[in-house]
Coordinates of C-alpha atoms in Angstrom, one line a residue:
Chain A
X1264 CA -71.8 97.5 -62.1
X1265 CA -71.0 94.0 -61.3
X1266 CA -67.5 92.9 -60.0
X1267 CA -65.2 91.1 -62.5
X1268 CA -64.1 87.5 -61.6
X1269 CA -61.2 85.7 -63.0
X1270 CA -60.5 83.2 -64.2
X1271 CA -63.9 82.3 -65.8
X1272 CA -63.1 78.6 -65.2
X1273 CA -60.5 76.4 -63.9
X1274 CA -59.8 72.6 -63.8
X1275 CA -57.8 71.1 -61.1
X1276 CA -56.7 67.7 -60.0
X1277 CA -57.4 66.7 -56.4
X1278 CA -54.8 68.2 -54.2
X1279 CA -53.9 71.2 -56.3
X1280 CA -54.3 74.8 -55.3
X1281 CA -56.4 77.6 -57.0
X1282 CA -57.0 81.4 -56.6
X1283 CA -60.0 83.2 -57.7
X1284 CA -60.0 86.9 -58.1
X1285 CA -62.8 89.4 -57.8
X1286 CA -62.3 93.2 -58.7
X1287 CA -64.6 96.1 -58.6
X1288 CA -64.7 99.6 -60.2
X1289 CA -66.5 100.9 -57.1
X1290 CA -65.3 101.2 -53.5
X1291 CA -66.0 98.1 -51.5
X1292 CA -67.6 98.0 -48.1
X1293 CA -67.3 94.2 -47.9
X1294 CA -66.7 91.2 -50.2
X1295 CA -68.8 88.0 -49.8
X1296 CA -67.9 84.5 -51.4
X1297 CA -70.5 81.9 -52.2
X1298 CA -70.3 78.6 -53.9
X1299 CA -73.0 77.0 -55.9
X1300 CA -73.1 73.4 -57.1
X1301 CA -75.1 72.5 -60.0
X1302 CA -78.9 72.7 -59.3
X1303 CA -78.5 73.8 -55.8
X1304 CA -78.7 77.2 -53.8
X1305 CA -75.5 79.2 -53.3
X1306 CA -73.8 78.4 -50.0
X1307 CA -71.9 80.9 -48.0
X1308 CA -68.1 80.7 -47.7
X1309 CA -66.9 84.0 -46.2
X1310 CA -67.1 87.6 -45.7
X1311 CA -64.5 90.2 -45.7
X1312 CA -65.0 93.5 -44.2
X1313 CA -63.2 96.7 -44.4
X1314 CA -60.6 97.0 -41.7
X1315 CA -59.5 93.3 -42.0
X1316 CA -62.3 91.5 -40.2
X1317 CA -63.3 88.1 -41.8
X1318 CA -66.0 85.7 -41.0
X1319 CA -66.0 82.3 -42.6
X1320 CA -65.1 78.7 -42.7
X1321 CA -61.8 77.6 -41.2
X1322 CA -60.6 75.9 -44.3
X1323 CA -61.3 78.7 -46.8
X1324 CA -59.0 81.8 -46.8
X1325 CA -59.2 85.0 -48.7
X1326 CA -57.7 88.5 -48.9
X1327 CA -59.3 91.9 -49.4
X1328 CA -57.4 94.7 -50.7
X1329 CA -59.5 97.9 -50.1
X1330 CA -57.1 100.3 -52.0
X1331 CA -57.2 98.0 -55.1
X1332 CA -60.8 97.3 -54.6
X1333 CA -59.9 93.6 -55.1
X1334 CA -60.5 90.2 -53.2
X1335 CA -59.0 86.9 -53.7
X1336 CA -60.2 83.4 -52.6
X1337 CA -57.5 80.8 -51.9
X1338 CA -58.4 77.2 -52.3
X1339 CA -55.6 74.9 -51.1
X1340 CA -55.2 71.1 -51.4
X1341 CA -58.5 71.0 -53.4
X1342 CA -60.9 68.2 -52.8
X1343 CA -63.6 66.7 -55.2
X1344 CA -66.1 68.5 -53.2
X1345 CA -64.7 72.0 -54.0
X1346 CA -66.2 71.6 -57.5
X1347 CA -68.9 74.2 -58.3
X1348 CA -69.2 77.9 -59.3
X1349 CA -67.8 80.4 -57.0
X1350 CA -69.4 83.8 -56.8
X1351 CA -68.0 87.1 -55.2
X1352 CA -70.5 89.7 -54.2
X1353 CA -69.5 93.2 -53.4
X1354 CA -71.6 95.4 -50.9
X1355 CA -72.5 98.8 -52.6
X1356 CA -74.1 101.7 -50.8
X1357 CA -76.2 104.0 -52.8
X1358 CA -78.9 106.5 -51.8
X1359 CA -78.9 105.5 -48.1
X1360 CA -79.3 101.8 -48.8
X1361 CA -77.1 98.9 -49.4
X1362 CA -77.1 96.0 -52.1
X1363 CA -74.9 93.0 -52.7
X1364 CA -73.8 92.7 -56.4
X1365 CA -72.6 89.4 -57.5
X1366 CA -70.0 88.8 -60.2
X1367 CA -70.7 86.1 -63.1
X1368 CA -69.0 83.4 -61.3
X1369 CA -65.9 81.1 -61.7
X1370 CA -66.5 77.5 -62.5
X1371 CA -64.1 75.2 -60.6
X1372 CA -63.9 71.6 -61.6
X1373 CA -61.6 69.3 -59.4
X1374 CA -61.0 65.8 -61.0
X1375 CA -59.5 62.8 -59.2
Chain B
X1054 CA -83.8 74.9 -37.0
X1055 CA -85.7 75.2 -40.3
X1056 CA -83.9 76.4 -43.4
X1057 CA -85.3 78.9 -45.9
X1058 CA -87.9 77.5 -48.0
X1059 CA -89.5 78.7 -51.3
X1060 CA -92.8 77.9 -53.0
X1061 CA -93.6 76.9 -55.8
X1062 CA -90.6 75.0 -57.0
X1063 CA -91.4 75.5 -60.7
X1064 CA -93.9 77.6 -62.4
X1065 CA -94.9 78.2 -66.0
X1066 CA -96.6 81.5 -67.0
X1067 CA -97.5 83.2 -70.2
X1068 CA -96.4 86.7 -71.1
X1069 CA -98.4 89.5 -69.6
X1070 CA -99.5 87.4 -66.6
X1071 CA -98.8 88.1 -63.0
X1072 CA -96.9 85.8 -60.6
X1073 CA -96.3 85.7 -56.9
X1074 CA -93.3 83.8 -55.3
X1075 CA -93.1 83.0 -51.6
X1076 CA -90.2 82.6 -49.2
X1077 CA -90.2 81.5 -45.6
X1078 CA -86.9 82.8 -43.9
X1079 CA -84.9 80.7 -41.4
X1080 CA -85.9 80.9 -37.9
X1081 CA -84.7 84.1 -36.1
X1082 CA -83.8 86.0 -39.4
X1083 CA -85.3 89.4 -39.8
X1084 CA -84.0 90.2 -43.4
X1085 CA -85.0 88.6 -46.7
X1086 CA -83.3 89.3 -50.1
X1087 CA -84.5 88.4 -53.5
X1088 CA -82.3 87.6 -56.4
X1089 CA -82.9 86.7 -60.1
X1090 CA -80.4 84.3 -61.6
X1091 CA -80.4 83.7 -65.3
X1092 CA -78.8 80.6 -66.6
X1093 CA -75.0 80.8 -66.4
X1094 CA -75.1 84.0 -64.5
X1095 CA -74.7 85.2 -61.0
X1096 CA -77.5 86.1 -58.8
X1097 CA -78.8 89.6 -59.5
X1098 CA -80.2 91.6 -56.6
X1099 CA -83.7 92.6 -56.8
X1100 CA -84.5 94.0 -53.4
X1101 CA -84.2 93.5 -49.7
X1102 CA -86.6 93.7 -46.9
X1103 CA -85.5 94.4 -43.3
X1104 CA -88.2 94.4 -40.7
X1105 CA -91.1 94.7 -43.2
X1106 CA -89.6 97.7 -45.1
X1107 CA -87.8 97.8 -48.4
X1108 CA -84.1 98.3 -47.4
X1109 CA -82.5 98.4 -50.9
X1110 CA -83.3 97.9 -54.5
X1111 CA -81.5 96.7 -57.7
X1112 CA -82.0 97.8 -61.1
X1113 CA -85.4 96.1 -61.7
X1114 CA -88.4 97.9 -63.0
X1115 CA -91.5 98.7 -60.5
X1116 CA -93.4 95.7 -61.9
X1117 CA -91.2 93.6 -59.5
X1118 CA -92.6 94.4 -56.1
X1119 CA -92.4 92.6 -52.8
X1120 CA -93.7 92.4 -49.2
X1121 CA -92.4 91.2 -45.9
X1122 CA -94.7 90.0 -43.3
X1123 CA -94.5 90.2 -39.5
X1124 CA -93.1 86.6 -39.3
X1125 CA -90.5 87.9 -41.7
X1126 CA -91.6 85.6 -44.5
X1127 CA -91.7 87.3 -47.9
X1128 CA -93.3 87.5 -51.3
X1129 CA -92.1 88.7 -54.7
X1130 CA -94.6 89.9 -57.0
X1131 CA -93.9 90.4 -60.8
X1132 CA -96.6 91.8 -63.0
X1133 CA -96.9 91.8 -66.8
X1134 CA -94.4 89.2 -67.3
X1135 CA -91.9 89.2 -70.1
X1136 CA -90.0 86.4 -71.9
X1137 CA -86.8 87.7 -70.1
X1138 CA -88.2 87.2 -66.7
X1139 CA -87.6 83.5 -67.1
X1140 CA -85.0 82.5 -64.6
X1141 CA -84.3 81.1 -61.2
X1142 CA -85.7 83.2 -58.3
X1143 CA -83.7 82.9 -55.1
X1144 CA -84.5 84.3 -51.7
X1145 CA -81.9 84.6 -49.1
X1146 CA -82.6 85.2 -45.3
X1147 CA -80.1 86.8 -42.9
X1148 CA -79.8 88.3 -39.5
X1149 CA -79.0 91.9 -40.2
X1150 CA -77.6 94.1 -37.4
X1151 CA -77.3 97.8 -38.4
X1152 CA -76.2 98.2 -41.9
X1153 CA -73.7 95.3 -42.4
X1154 CA -74.6 92.4 -44.7
X1155 CA -74.2 89.1 -42.8
X1156 CA -74.1 85.5 -44.0
X1157 CA -77.1 84.8 -46.2
X1158 CA -78.9 81.5 -46.2
X1159 CA -80.4 80.9 -49.7
X1160 CA -83.5 78.8 -50.5
X1161 CA -83.6 76.3 -53.3
X1162 CA -85.3 78.7 -55.6
X1163 CA -88.2 79.0 -57.8
X1164 CA -87.8 78.1 -61.5
X1165 CA -90.1 80.6 -63.5
X1166 CA -90.7 79.9 -67.1
X1167 CA -92.4 82.6 -69.3
X1168 CA -93.9 81.4 -72.5

């Protein structure tokens, strides 16, 4: 079952902040965030691992609440280049193998 | 450093046909994952290959199959194409160590249209 992202879409003015949420009904091993611009491939933003370790870009911050099975991506002082669709992916383990399940995405539009 | 490449860019097939999509992973990466992305949706995991063996599979029927070669490039094969198979197919390569997913580098995708 795919994670649920909210909001589905958000429109900002340049310089404003936004929070994108991702929640799952399953236990999370890690949460991955990607951004996809129209007609392009998804680009890695961040991985959050159980235990608090994070790997990602310096200007992006995120949280991972293992107990609540939730993650949030924080976009501060947004720039025009932040526009795109943001996907969270949750790592699931099943039958000895792992898979990454993506949500439906949150479309972010940053206007001048 | 060469990024992830996919071929072909676009493909049109008719229902019932078979298709093979190709992916060259980024230099040094040993893992390739394939995803199907329908319009307006997130990527759906098809399967992953790690060191030439399938290392996980999503909810796709057996007519979706794959291969990984010794140079870590990969193929996705789809038999008996259906109209719902029309989508963007993405491959992503990564350097996996153990059982932890790492940063994935996506290719530009192959747009498959089934008529």
